[in-house]
Short mmCIF file of N, CA and C in Angstrom, two decimals:
data_model
loop_
_atom_site.label_atom_id
_atom_site.label_comp_id
_atom_site.label_asym_id
_atom_site.label_seq_id
_atom_site.Cartn_x
_atom_site.Cartn_y
_atom_site.Cartn_z
N UNK Z 254 108.98 82.81 71.58
CA UNK Z 254 107.67 83.44 71.52
C UNK Z 254 107.83 84.89 71.11
N UNK Z 255 106.83 85.39 70.45
CA UNK Z 255 106.87 86.78 70.02
C UNK Z 255 106.44 87.68 71.16
N UNK Z 256 106.71 88.96 71.01
CA UNK Z 256 106.35 89.94 72.02
C UNK Z 256 104.83 90.00 72.21
N UNK Z 257 104.07 89.87 71.14
CA UNK Z 257 102.61 89.90 71.22
C UNK Z 257 102.09 88.71 72.01
N UNK Z 258 102.67 87.56 71.79
CA UNK Z 258 102.26 86.36 72.53
C UNK Z 258 102.56 86.53 74.01
N UNK Z 259 103.74 87.03 74.33
CA UNK Z 259 104.10 87.26 75.73
C UNK Z 259 103.16 88.26 76.40
N UNK Z 260 102.84 89.34 75.70
CA UNK Z 260 101.90 90.34 76.23
C UNK Z 260 100.55 89.68 76.54
N UNK Z 261 100.08 88.84 75.62
CA UNK Z 261 98.79 88.17 75.81
C UNK Z 261 98.84 87.23 77.01
N UNK Z 262 99.91 86.47 77.13
CA UNK Z 262 100.05 85.54 78.26
C UNK Z 262 100.10 86.30 79.58
N UNK Z 263 100.88 87.36 79.63
CA UNK Z 263 100.99 88.15 80.86
C UNK Z 263 99.65 88.77 81.22
N UNK Z 264 98.94 89.28 80.24
CA UNK Z 264 97.62 89.87 80.52
C UNK Z 264 96.66 88.82 81.07
N UNK Z 265 96.66 87.64 80.51
CA UNK Z 265 95.78 86.58 81.00
C UNK Z 265 96.14 86.14 82.41
N UNK Z 266 97.41 86.23 82.76
CA UNK Z 266 97.84 85.82 84.09
C UNK Z 266 97.65 86.90 85.15
N UNK Z 267 97.52 88.15 84.73
CA UNK Z 267 97.38 89.24 85.70
C UNK Z 267 95.97 89.80 85.79
N UNK Z 268 95.10 89.43 84.87
CA UNK Z 268 93.72 89.94 84.87
C UNK Z 268 92.75 88.76 84.98
N UNK Z 269 91.69 88.99 85.73
CA UNK Z 269 90.70 87.92 85.90
C UNK Z 269 89.61 88.04 84.85
N UNK Z 270 89.14 86.90 84.35
CA UNK Z 270 88.05 86.95 83.39
C UNK Z 270 86.74 87.28 84.09
N UNK Z 271 85.80 87.76 83.34
CA UNK Z 271 84.48 88.11 83.90
C UNK Z 271 83.50 86.95 83.72
N UNK Z 272 84.00 85.74 83.69
CA UNK Z 272 83.17 84.58 83.45
C UNK Z 272 82.09 84.42 84.52
N UNK Z 273 82.43 84.60 85.78
CA UNK Z 273 81.47 84.40 86.86
C UNK Z 273 80.33 85.40 86.77
N UNK Z 274 80.64 86.66 86.56
CA UNK Z 274 79.59 87.67 86.45
C UNK Z 274 78.70 87.40 85.24
N UNK Z 275 79.31 87.04 84.13
CA UNK Z 275 78.53 86.74 82.95
C UNK Z 275 77.65 85.51 83.17
N UNK Z 276 78.19 84.50 83.82
CA UNK Z 276 77.44 83.28 84.07
C UNK Z 276 76.24 83.54 84.97
N UNK Z 277 76.41 84.37 86.00
CA UNK Z 277 75.30 84.71 86.88
C UNK Z 277 74.21 85.43 86.11
N UNK Z 278 74.58 86.40 85.29
CA UNK Z 278 73.59 87.13 84.50
C UNK Z 278 72.87 86.23 83.50
N UNK Z 279 73.59 85.35 82.87
CA UNK Z 279 72.97 84.45 81.90
C UNK Z 279 72.01 83.49 82.61
N UNK Z 280 72.39 82.96 83.76
CA UNK Z 280 71.51 82.06 84.52
C UNK Z 280 70.24 82.79 84.95
N UNK Z 281 70.38 84.03 85.43
CA UNK Z 281 69.20 84.80 85.83
C UNK Z 281 68.29 85.06 84.63
N UNK Z 282 68.87 85.39 83.51
CA UNK Z 282 68.07 85.62 82.29
C UNK Z 282 67.36 84.35 81.85
N UNK Z 283 68.05 83.21 81.88
CA UNK Z 283 67.44 81.94 81.50
C UNK Z 283 66.30 81.58 82.45
N UNK Z 284 66.52 81.81 83.77
CA UNK Z 284 65.44 81.53 84.73
C UNK Z 284 64.22 82.41 84.48
N UNK Z 285 64.44 83.68 84.18
CA UNK Z 285 63.32 84.58 83.90
C UNK Z 285 62.57 84.14 82.64
N UNK Z 286 63.31 83.77 81.61
CA UNK Z 286 62.67 83.30 80.38
C UNK Z 286 61.94 81.97 80.59
N UNK Z 287 62.52 81.08 81.39
CA UNK Z 287 61.87 79.80 81.68
C UNK Z 287 60.57 80.03 82.45
N UNK Z 288 60.61 80.96 83.42
CA UNK Z 288 59.39 81.27 84.17
C UNK Z 288 58.31 81.83 83.24
N UNK Z 289 58.71 82.74 82.35
CA UNK Z 289 57.73 83.31 81.42
C UNK Z 289 57.16 82.22 80.52
N UNK Z 290 58.00 81.30 80.07
CA UNK Z 290 57.52 80.21 79.21
C UNK Z 290 56.55 79.31 79.97
N UNK Z 291 56.85 79.01 81.24
CA UNK Z 291 55.95 78.17 82.04
C UNK Z 291 54.60 78.86 82.22
N UNK Z 292 54.63 80.16 82.51
CA UNK Z 292 53.37 80.89 82.69
C UNK Z 292 52.55 80.91 81.40
N UNK Z 293 53.22 81.09 80.26
CA UNK Z 293 52.51 81.10 78.98
C UNK Z 293 51.91 79.73 78.70
N UNK Z 294 52.67 78.67 78.96
CA UNK Z 294 52.17 77.31 78.72
C UNK Z 294 50.98 77.01 79.64
N UNK Z 295 51.09 77.42 80.92
CA UNK Z 295 49.97 77.21 81.84
C UNK Z 295 48.73 77.98 81.39
N UNK Z 296 48.92 79.18 80.89
CA UNK Z 296 47.80 80.00 80.42
C UNK Z 296 47.16 79.36 79.19
N UNK Z 297 47.97 78.88 78.27
CA UNK Z 297 47.43 78.26 77.06
C UNK Z 297 46.70 76.94 77.35
N UNK Z 298 47.15 76.24 78.39
CA UNK Z 298 46.50 74.96 78.72
C UNK Z 298 45.30 75.15 79.64
N UNK Z 299 45.06 76.37 80.09
CA UNK Z 299 43.91 76.66 80.93
C UNK Z 299 44.14 76.37 82.40
N UNK Z 300 45.38 76.08 82.82
CA UNK Z 300 45.69 75.80 84.22
C UNK Z 300 45.90 77.10 84.99
N UNK Z 301 45.92 77.00 86.31
CA UNK Z 301 46.14 78.17 87.16
C UNK Z 301 47.60 78.64 87.02
N UNK Z 302 47.84 79.94 87.01
CA UNK Z 302 49.21 80.45 86.91
C UNK Z 302 49.98 80.23 88.21
N UNK Z 303 51.30 80.16 88.10
CA UNK Z 303 52.14 80.03 89.30
C UNK Z 303 52.06 81.31 90.13
N UNK Z 304 52.27 82.44 89.52
CA UNK Z 304 52.19 83.72 90.22
C UNK Z 304 51.13 84.62 89.60
N UNK Z 305 51.28 84.90 88.32
CA UNK Z 305 50.35 85.80 87.64
C UNK Z 305 50.25 85.37 86.17
N UNK Z 306 49.06 85.44 85.64
CA UNK Z 306 48.83 85.07 84.24
C UNK Z 306 49.48 86.12 83.33
N UNK Z 307 49.96 85.71 82.17
CA UNK Z 307 50.62 86.66 81.26
C UNK Z 307 49.71 87.83 80.87
N UNK Z 308 48.44 87.59 80.64
CA UNK Z 308 47.52 88.67 80.28
C UNK Z 308 47.38 89.68 81.40
N UNK Z 309 47.27 89.18 82.64
CA UNK Z 309 47.16 90.08 83.79
C UNK Z 309 48.44 90.88 83.99
N UNK Z 310 49.57 90.24 83.79
CA UNK Z 310 50.85 90.95 83.93
C UNK Z 310 50.97 92.04 82.89
N UNK Z 311 50.57 91.76 81.67
CA UNK Z 311 50.63 92.77 80.61
C UNK Z 311 49.68 93.92 80.90
N UNK Z 312 48.46 93.61 81.37
CA UNK Z 312 47.51 94.67 81.74
C UNK Z 312 48.05 95.52 82.89
N UNK Z 313 48.73 94.89 83.86
CA UNK Z 313 49.30 95.64 84.99
C UNK Z 313 50.40 96.58 84.50
N UNK Z 314 51.20 96.13 83.54
CA UNK Z 314 52.27 96.99 83.00
C UNK Z 314 51.68 98.17 82.24
N UNK Z 315 50.63 97.91 81.47
CA UNK Z 315 49.98 98.98 80.69
C UNK Z 315 49.32 99.98 81.62
N UNK Z 316 48.71 99.51 82.71
CA UNK Z 316 48.00 100.40 83.63
C UNK Z 316 48.92 101.03 84.67
N UNK Z 317 50.18 100.66 84.70
CA UNK Z 317 51.11 101.15 85.72
C UNK Z 317 51.23 102.68 85.77
N UNK Z 318 51.29 103.38 84.64
CA UNK Z 318 51.44 104.84 84.72
C UNK Z 318 50.31 105.53 85.47
N UNK Z 319 49.11 105.03 85.39
CA UNK Z 319 48.01 105.68 86.10
C UNK Z 319 47.79 105.07 87.47
N UNK Z 320 48.18 103.82 87.67
CA UNK Z 320 47.91 103.13 88.93
C UNK Z 320 48.97 103.41 89.99
N UNK Z 321 50.21 103.63 89.60
CA UNK Z 321 51.29 103.83 90.56
C UNK Z 321 51.59 105.31 90.73
N UNK Z 322 52.14 105.61 91.87
CA UNK Z 322 52.54 106.99 92.15
C UNK Z 322 53.88 107.27 91.46
N UNK Z 323 54.14 108.53 91.13
CA UNK Z 323 55.42 108.86 90.46
C UNK Z 323 56.64 108.45 91.28
N UNK Z 324 56.50 108.41 92.60
CA UNK Z 324 57.64 108.02 93.44
C UNK Z 324 58.05 106.58 93.14
N UNK Z 325 57.06 105.71 92.89
CA UNK Z 325 57.37 104.31 92.58
C UNK Z 325 58.17 104.22 91.28
N UNK Z 326 57.85 105.05 90.30
CA UNK Z 326 58.60 105.05 89.05
C UNK Z 326 60.03 105.54 89.26
N UNK Z 327 60.17 106.55 90.09
CA UNK Z 327 61.51 107.09 90.36
C UNK Z 327 62.35 106.03 91.07
N UNK Z 328 61.78 105.39 92.08
CA UNK Z 328 62.52 104.36 92.81
C UNK Z 328 62.86 103.19 91.88
N UNK Z 329 61.88 102.76 91.10
CA UNK Z 329 62.14 101.67 90.14
C UNK Z 329 63.20 102.04 89.12
N UNK Z 330 63.15 103.28 88.65
CA UNK Z 330 64.15 103.75 87.70
C UNK Z 330 65.54 103.80 88.30
N UNK Z 331 65.62 104.26 89.55
CA UNK Z 331 66.93 104.32 90.22
C UNK Z 331 67.49 102.92 90.42
N UNK Z 332 66.63 101.98 90.85
CA UNK Z 332 67.09 100.60 91.05
C UNK Z 332 67.59 100.00 89.74
N UNK Z 333 66.83 100.19 88.66
CA UNK Z 333 67.26 99.68 87.35
C UNK Z 333 68.55 100.36 86.87
N UNK Z 334 68.67 101.66 87.12
CA UNK Z 334 69.88 102.37 86.71
C UNK Z 334 71.10 101.86 87.47
N UNK Z 335 70.95 101.61 88.78
CA UNK Z 335 72.07 101.10 89.58
C UNK Z 335 72.45 99.70 89.10
N UNK Z 336 71.46 98.84 88.85
CA UNK Z 336 71.76 97.50 88.34
C UNK Z 336 72.46 97.58 86.98
N UNK Z 337 71.98 98.46 86.12
CA UNK Z 337 72.61 98.64 84.82
C UNK Z 337 74.03 99.15 84.93
N UNK Z 338 74.26 100.07 85.87
CA UNK Z 338 75.61 100.60 86.08
C UNK Z 338 76.56 99.51 86.59
N UNK Z 339 76.07 98.68 87.50
CA UNK Z 339 76.89 97.58 88.01
C UNK Z 339 77.27 96.62 86.89
N UNK Z 340 76.30 96.27 86.06
CA UNK Z 340 76.57 95.37 84.93
C UNK Z 340 77.55 96.03 83.96
N UNK Z 341 77.39 97.32 83.70
CA UNK Z 341 78.28 98.03 82.79
C UNK Z 341 79.71 98.06 83.33
N UNK Z 342 79.87 98.35 84.62
CA UNK Z 342 81.21 98.38 85.23
C UNK Z 342 81.84 96.99 85.16
N UNK Z 343 81.06 95.95 85.48
CA UNK Z 343 81.60 94.59 85.39
C UNK Z 343 82.03 94.25 83.97
N UNK Z 344 81.30 94.74 83.00
CA UNK Z 344 81.62 94.43 81.61
C UNK Z 344 82.84 95.17 81.10
N UNK Z 345 83.03 96.41 81.53
CA UNK Z 345 84.09 97.23 80.96
C UNK Z 345 85.37 97.28 81.78
N UNK Z 346 85.27 97.19 83.10
CA UNK Z 346 86.45 97.32 83.94
C UNK Z 346 87.19 95.99 84.02
N UNK Z 347 88.49 96.01 83.76
CA UNK Z 347 89.22 94.75 83.82
C UNK Z 347 89.39 94.29 85.26
N UNK Z 348 89.21 93.02 85.48
CA UNK Z 348 89.43 92.48 86.81
C UNK Z 348 90.91 92.25 87.02
N UNK Z 349 91.38 92.52 88.22
CA UNK Z 349 92.80 92.36 88.51
C UNK Z 349 93.01 91.17 89.43
N UNK Z 350 93.97 90.36 89.12
CA UNK Z 350 94.41 89.32 90.02
C UNK Z 350 95.53 89.90 90.87
N UNK Z 351 95.82 89.27 91.99
CA UNK Z 351 96.84 89.80 92.89
C UNK Z 351 98.22 89.35 92.41
N UNK Z 352 98.58 89.84 91.23
CA UNK Z 352 99.87 89.52 90.62
C UNK Z 352 100.42 90.74 89.91
N UNK Z 353 101.72 90.74 89.76
CA UNK Z 353 102.42 91.79 89.01
C UNK Z 353 103.33 91.15 87.98
N UNK Z 354 103.63 91.91 86.97
CA UNK Z 354 104.63 91.49 85.99
C UNK Z 354 105.97 92.08 86.41
N UNK Z 355 107.02 91.28 86.32
CA UNK Z 355 108.37 91.76 86.61
C UNK Z 355 109.13 91.85 85.29
N UNK Z 356 109.88 92.92 85.14
CA UNK Z 356 110.74 93.04 83.96
C UNK Z 356 111.96 92.15 84.18
N UNK Z 357 112.19 91.24 83.25
CA UNK Z 357 113.30 90.31 83.39
C UNK Z 357 113.85 90.02 82.00
N UNK Z 358 114.42 91.04 81.42
CA UNK Z 358 114.96 90.89 80.07
C UNK Z 358 113.85 90.67 79.07
N UNK Z 359 114.02 89.65 78.24
CA UNK Z 359 113.02 89.34 77.22
C UNK Z 359 112.02 88.30 77.69
N UNK Z 360 112.12 87.90 78.94
CA UNK Z 360 111.22 86.87 79.47
C UNK Z 360 110.00 87.52 80.11
N UNK Z 361 108.93 86.75 80.17
CA UNK Z 361 107.72 87.18 80.86
C UNK Z 361 107.71 86.52 82.23
N UNK Z 362 107.73 87.34 83.28
CA UNK Z 362 107.70 86.82 84.65
C UNK Z 362 106.52 87.44 85.35
N UNK Z 363 105.61 86.58 85.83
CA UNK Z 363 104.45 87.03 86.59
C UNK Z 363 104.64 86.53 88.01
N UNK Z 364 104.56 87.44 88.96
CA UNK Z 364 104.82 87.09 90.36
C UNK Z 364 103.62 87.47 91.21
N UNK Z 365 103.27 86.59 92.13
CA UNK Z 365 102.15 86.82 93.03
C UNK Z 365 102.51 87.91 94.04
N UNK Z 366 101.53 88.73 94.41
CA UNK Z 366 101.77 89.81 95.37
C UNK Z 366 102.27 89.28 96.71
N UNK Z 367 101.82 88.09 97.11
CA UNK Z 367 102.29 87.50 98.36
C UNK Z 367 103.78 87.19 98.33
N UNK Z 368 104.28 86.79 97.17
CA UNK Z 368 105.70 86.51 97.02
C UNK Z 368 106.49 87.80 97.11
N UNK Z 369 106.00 88.85 96.48
CA UNK Z 369 106.66 90.16 96.55
C UNK Z 369 106.70 90.64 98.00
N UNK Z 370 105.57 90.52 98.70
CA UNK Z 370 105.49 90.96 100.10
C UNK Z 370 106.46 90.18 100.97
N UNK Z 371 106.52 88.87 100.79
CA UNK Z 371 107.42 88.04 101.58
C UNK Z 371 108.88 88.38 101.31
N UNK Z 372 109.22 88.58 100.05
CA UNK Z 372 110.59 88.92 99.69
C UNK Z 372 111.00 90.27 100.26
N UNK Z 373 110.09 91.26 100.17
CA UNK Z 373 110.39 92.57 100.75
C UNK Z 373 110.59 92.49 102.25
N UNK Z 374 109.71 91.76 102.92
CA UNK Z 374 109.82 91.63 104.38
C UNK Z 374 111.12 90.94 104.77
N UNK Z 375 111.47 89.87 104.05
CA UNK Z 375 112.71 89.15 104.37
C UNK Z 375 113.93 90.03 104.12
N UNK Z 376 113.93 90.75 103.01
CA UNK Z 376 115.06 91.64 102.71
C UNK Z 376 115.19 92.74 103.76
N UNK Z 377 114.07 93.34 104.15
CA UNK Z 377 114.10 94.39 105.17
C UNK Z 377 114.58 93.83 106.50
N UNK Z 378 114.18 92.62 106.82
CA UNK Z 378 114.62 91.99 108.07
C UNK Z 378 116.13 91.78 108.08
N UNK Z 379 116.66 91.28 106.98
CA UNK Z 379 118.10 91.02 106.89
C UNK Z 379 118.89 92.32 106.95
N UNK Z 380 118.44 93.33 106.19
CA UNK Z 380 119.17 94.60 106.11
C UNK Z 380 119.10 95.42 107.40
N UNK Z 381 117.96 95.36 108.10
CA UNK Z 381 117.78 96.22 109.27
C UNK Z 381 118.07 95.53 110.59
N UNK Z 382 118.09 94.20 110.60
CA UNK Z 382 118.32 93.48 111.85
C UNK Z 382 117.06 93.32 112.69
N UNK Z 383 115.93 93.75 112.17
CA UNK Z 383 114.65 93.60 112.88
C UNK Z 383 114.12 92.21 112.56
N UNK Z 384 113.55 91.55 113.55
CA UNK Z 384 113.05 90.19 113.35
C UNK Z 384 111.97 90.18 112.26
N UNK Z 385 111.94 89.11 111.49
CA UNK Z 385 110.99 88.98 110.38
C UNK Z 385 109.55 89.07 110.85
N UNK Z 386 109.25 88.50 112.03
CA UNK Z 386 107.88 88.53 112.53
C UNK Z 386 107.43 89.92 112.99
N UNK Z 387 108.35 90.87 113.07
CA UNK Z 387 108.00 92.24 113.44
C UNK Z 387 107.78 93.14 112.22
N UNK Z 388 107.81 92.53 111.05
CA UNK Z 388 107.61 93.27 109.80
C UNK Z 388 106.41 92.69 109.06
N UNK Z 389 105.46 93.57 108.72
CA UNK Z 389 104.28 93.15 107.97
C UNK Z 389 104.26 93.94 106.67
N UNK Z 390 104.15 93.22 105.56
CA UNK Z 390 104.15 93.86 104.24
C UNK Z 390 102.89 93.42 103.49
N UNK Z 391 102.21 94.40 102.93
CA UNK Z 391 101.05 94.13 102.07
C UNK Z 391 101.29 94.75 100.71
N UNK Z 392 101.00 94.00 99.66
CA UNK Z 392 101.20 94.49 98.29
C UNK Z 392 99.85 94.55 97.60
N UNK Z 393 99.49 95.72 97.09
CA UNK Z 393 98.26 95.92 96.33
C UNK Z 393 98.64 96.21 94.88
N UNK Z 394 97.64 96.59 94.10
CA UNK Z 394 97.86 96.82 92.67
C UNK Z 394 98.91 97.88 92.40
N UNK Z 395 98.86 98.99 93.13
CA UNK Z 395 99.81 100.09 92.89
C UNK Z 395 100.51 100.56 94.16
N UNK Z 396 100.43 99.80 95.24
CA UNK Z 396 101.03 100.26 96.49
C UNK Z 396 101.61 99.09 97.28
N UNK Z 397 102.67 99.40 98.01
CA UNK Z 397 103.27 98.46 98.96
C UNK Z 397 103.21 99.14 100.32
N UNK Z 398 102.59 98.46 101.27
CA UNK Z 398 102.41 99.00 102.61
C UNK Z 398 103.26 98.18 103.58
N UNK Z 399 104.23 98.83 104.21
CA UNK Z 399 105.15 98.15 105.13
C UNK Z 399 104.92 98.70 106.53
N UNK Z 400 104.69 97.80 107.46
CA UNK Z 400 104.53 98.18 108.87
C UNK Z 400 105.61 97.46 109.67
N UNK Z 401 106.40 98.25 110.40
CA UNK Z 401 107.48 97.71 111.22
C UNK Z 401 107.12 97.95 112.68
N UNK Z 402 107.19 96.89 113.48
CA UNK Z 402 106.92 96.97 114.92
C UNK Z 402 108.16 96.51 115.67
N UNK Z 403 109.14 97.40 115.82
CA UNK Z 403 110.38 96.98 116.50
C UNK Z 403 110.14 96.77 118.00
N UNK Z 404 110.87 95.84 118.59
CA UNK Z 404 110.73 95.63 120.04
C UNK Z 404 111.18 96.86 120.83
N UNK Z 405 110.76 96.91 122.07
CA UNK Z 405 111.12 98.03 122.94
C UNK Z 405 112.64 98.07 123.10
N UNK Z 406 113.19 99.27 122.98
CA UNK Z 406 114.62 99.46 123.19
C UNK Z 406 115.47 99.31 121.94
N UNK Z 407 114.90 98.91 120.84
CA UNK Z 407 115.65 98.77 119.59
C UNK Z 407 115.54 100.08 118.82
N UNK Z 408 116.68 100.78 118.61
CA UNK Z 408 116.61 102.03 117.85
C UNK Z 408 116.37 101.73 116.36
N UNK Z 409 115.51 102.55 115.75
CA UNK Z 409 115.17 102.35 114.35
C UNK Z 409 115.30 103.68 113.62
N UNK Z 410 116.04 103.65 112.51
CA UNK Z 410 116.17 104.82 111.66
C UNK Z 410 115.12 104.69 110.55
N UNK Z 411 114.04 105.46 110.67
CA UNK Z 411 112.93 105.34 109.73
C UNK Z 411 113.36 105.69 108.31
N UNK Z 412 114.21 106.69 108.15
CA UNK Z 412 114.68 107.08 106.81
C UNK Z 412 115.48 105.94 106.17
N UNK Z 413 116.29 105.25 106.96
CA UNK Z 413 117.06 104.12 106.45
C UNK Z 413 116.14 102.98 106.03
N UNK Z 414 115.11 102.69 106.84
CA UNK Z 414 114.14 101.64 106.50
C UNK Z 414 113.41 101.99 105.20
N UNK Z 415 113.01 103.24 105.09
CA UNK Z 415 112.31 103.69 103.88
C UNK Z 415 113.20 103.54 102.65
N UNK Z 416 114.48 103.88 102.79
CA UNK Z 416 115.42 103.74 101.67
C UNK Z 416 115.57 102.27 101.26
N UNK Z 417 115.68 101.38 102.24
CA UNK Z 417 115.81 99.94 101.95
C UNK Z 417 114.59 99.43 101.20
N UNK Z 418 113.41 99.79 101.68
CA UNK Z 418 112.17 99.33 101.05
C UNK Z 418 112.05 99.90 99.64
N UNK Z 419 112.32 101.20 99.47
CA UNK Z 419 112.21 101.82 98.15
C UNK Z 419 113.18 101.19 97.15
N UNK Z 420 114.43 100.98 97.56
CA UNK Z 420 115.42 100.39 96.66
C UNK Z 420 115.05 98.96 96.27
N UNK Z 421 114.59 98.18 97.25
CA UNK Z 421 114.24 96.79 96.95
C UNK Z 421 113.02 96.72 96.03
N UNK Z 422 111.99 97.52 96.32
CA UNK Z 422 110.79 97.51 95.48
C UNK Z 422 111.11 97.98 94.06
N UNK Z 423 111.99 98.96 93.94
CA UNK Z 423 112.40 99.45 92.62
C UNK Z 423 113.19 98.38 91.87
N UNK Z 424 114.00 97.61 92.59
CA UNK Z 424 114.83 96.59 91.93
C UNK Z 424 113.98 95.47 91.34
N UNK Z 425 112.75 95.29 91.81
CA UNK Z 425 111.88 94.24 91.27
C UNK Z 425 111.31 94.63 89.90
N UNK Z 426 111.32 95.91 89.57
CA UNK Z 426 110.82 96.41 88.28
C UNK Z 426 109.41 95.89 87.99
N UNK Z 427 108.51 96.13 88.95
CA UNK Z 427 107.14 95.66 88.82
C UNK Z 427 106.35 96.52 87.85
N UNK Z 428 105.46 95.87 87.14
CA UNK Z 428 104.56 96.58 86.24
C UNK Z 428 103.14 96.14 86.57
N UNK Z 429 102.24 97.04 86.92
CA UNK Z 429 102.41 98.47 87.07
C UNK Z 429 103.28 98.80 88.28
N UNK Z 430 103.95 99.94 88.20
CA UNK Z 430 104.85 100.37 89.27
C UNK Z 430 104.07 100.58 90.56
N UNK Z 431 104.74 100.40 91.68
CA UNK Z 431 104.10 100.53 92.99
C UNK Z 431 104.75 101.66 93.78
N UNK Z 432 103.92 102.30 94.63
CA UNK Z 432 104.41 103.28 95.59
C UNK Z 432 104.60 102.57 96.92
N UNK Z 433 105.59 102.99 97.68
CA UNK Z 433 105.82 102.35 98.97
C UNK Z 433 105.41 103.29 100.10
N UNK Z 434 104.80 102.70 101.12
CA UNK Z 434 104.41 103.42 102.33
C UNK Z 434 105.00 102.66 103.51
N UNK Z 435 105.69 103.38 104.39
CA UNK Z 435 106.31 102.74 105.54
C UNK Z 435 105.77 103.37 106.82
N UNK Z 436 105.41 102.53 107.77
CA UNK Z 436 104.98 102.99 109.10
C UNK Z 436 105.79 102.24 110.13
N UNK Z 437 106.23 102.97 111.14
CA UNK Z 437 106.92 102.34 112.27
C UNK Z 437 106.02 102.51 113.48
N UNK Z 438 105.58 101.38 114.04
CA UNK Z 438 104.72 101.39 115.23
C UNK Z 438 105.54 100.96 116.43
N UNK Z 439 105.68 101.89 117.34
CA UNK Z 439 106.40 101.58 118.57
C UNK Z 439 105.42 100.95 119.56
N UNK Z 440 105.82 99.90 120.26
CA UNK Z 440 104.92 99.30 121.25
C UNK Z 440 104.70 100.26 122.42
N UNK Z 441 103.54 100.17 123.02
CA UNK Z 441 103.22 100.99 124.18
C UNK Z 441 104.03 100.47 125.37
N UNK Z 442 104.88 101.32 125.96
CA UNK Z 442 105.76 100.88 127.06
C UNK Z 442 105.11 101.06 128.42
N UNK Z 443 103.93 101.61 128.49
CA UNK Z 443 103.25 101.82 129.76
C UNK Z 443 102.61 100.52 130.24
N UNK Z 444 102.72 100.23 131.53
CA UNK Z 444 102.07 99.08 132.11
C UNK Z 444 100.64 99.43 132.44
N UNK Z 445 99.71 98.52 132.17
CA UNK Z 445 98.30 98.79 132.46
C UNK Z 445 97.97 98.37 133.87
#
């Protein structure tokens, strides 16, 4: 495979499509148009409107500047602007899946964040001697958050743990690169 093909495959595996957002907007638009068509057909056939007749709705829109208070226009404008901004952000911002690309020579390797978290936790457990269940790792788009809860009486060198986590995360060669954060939570030794 060529480099361009690999780039395309990796992008498709690490970014989510906006199909759901687009589908919701299209369904809402179709429902609005169907409602308008039903009202027009009811008006043309002389039947009672479901909500409001098209002529009355048009007259209400034309009379709105004099009938409504300016506050209503401001509120309506703000609501429409917020909805427009949400649609614009959904359209332009790429959706991210919880996956990273790993550099592995000329191959394309996409790894789930849960796999990265599990591997980091297992490696830290083996290197530090702390039980695996006392280590919690979370992997986000650009950050790795490691929380270590050593049992009472077990000495822990925080600098050594940080070095282990940093070296292991760096060895994965994740793209985009991640920052590591380490916290050591000591259990409360006081009896209640």
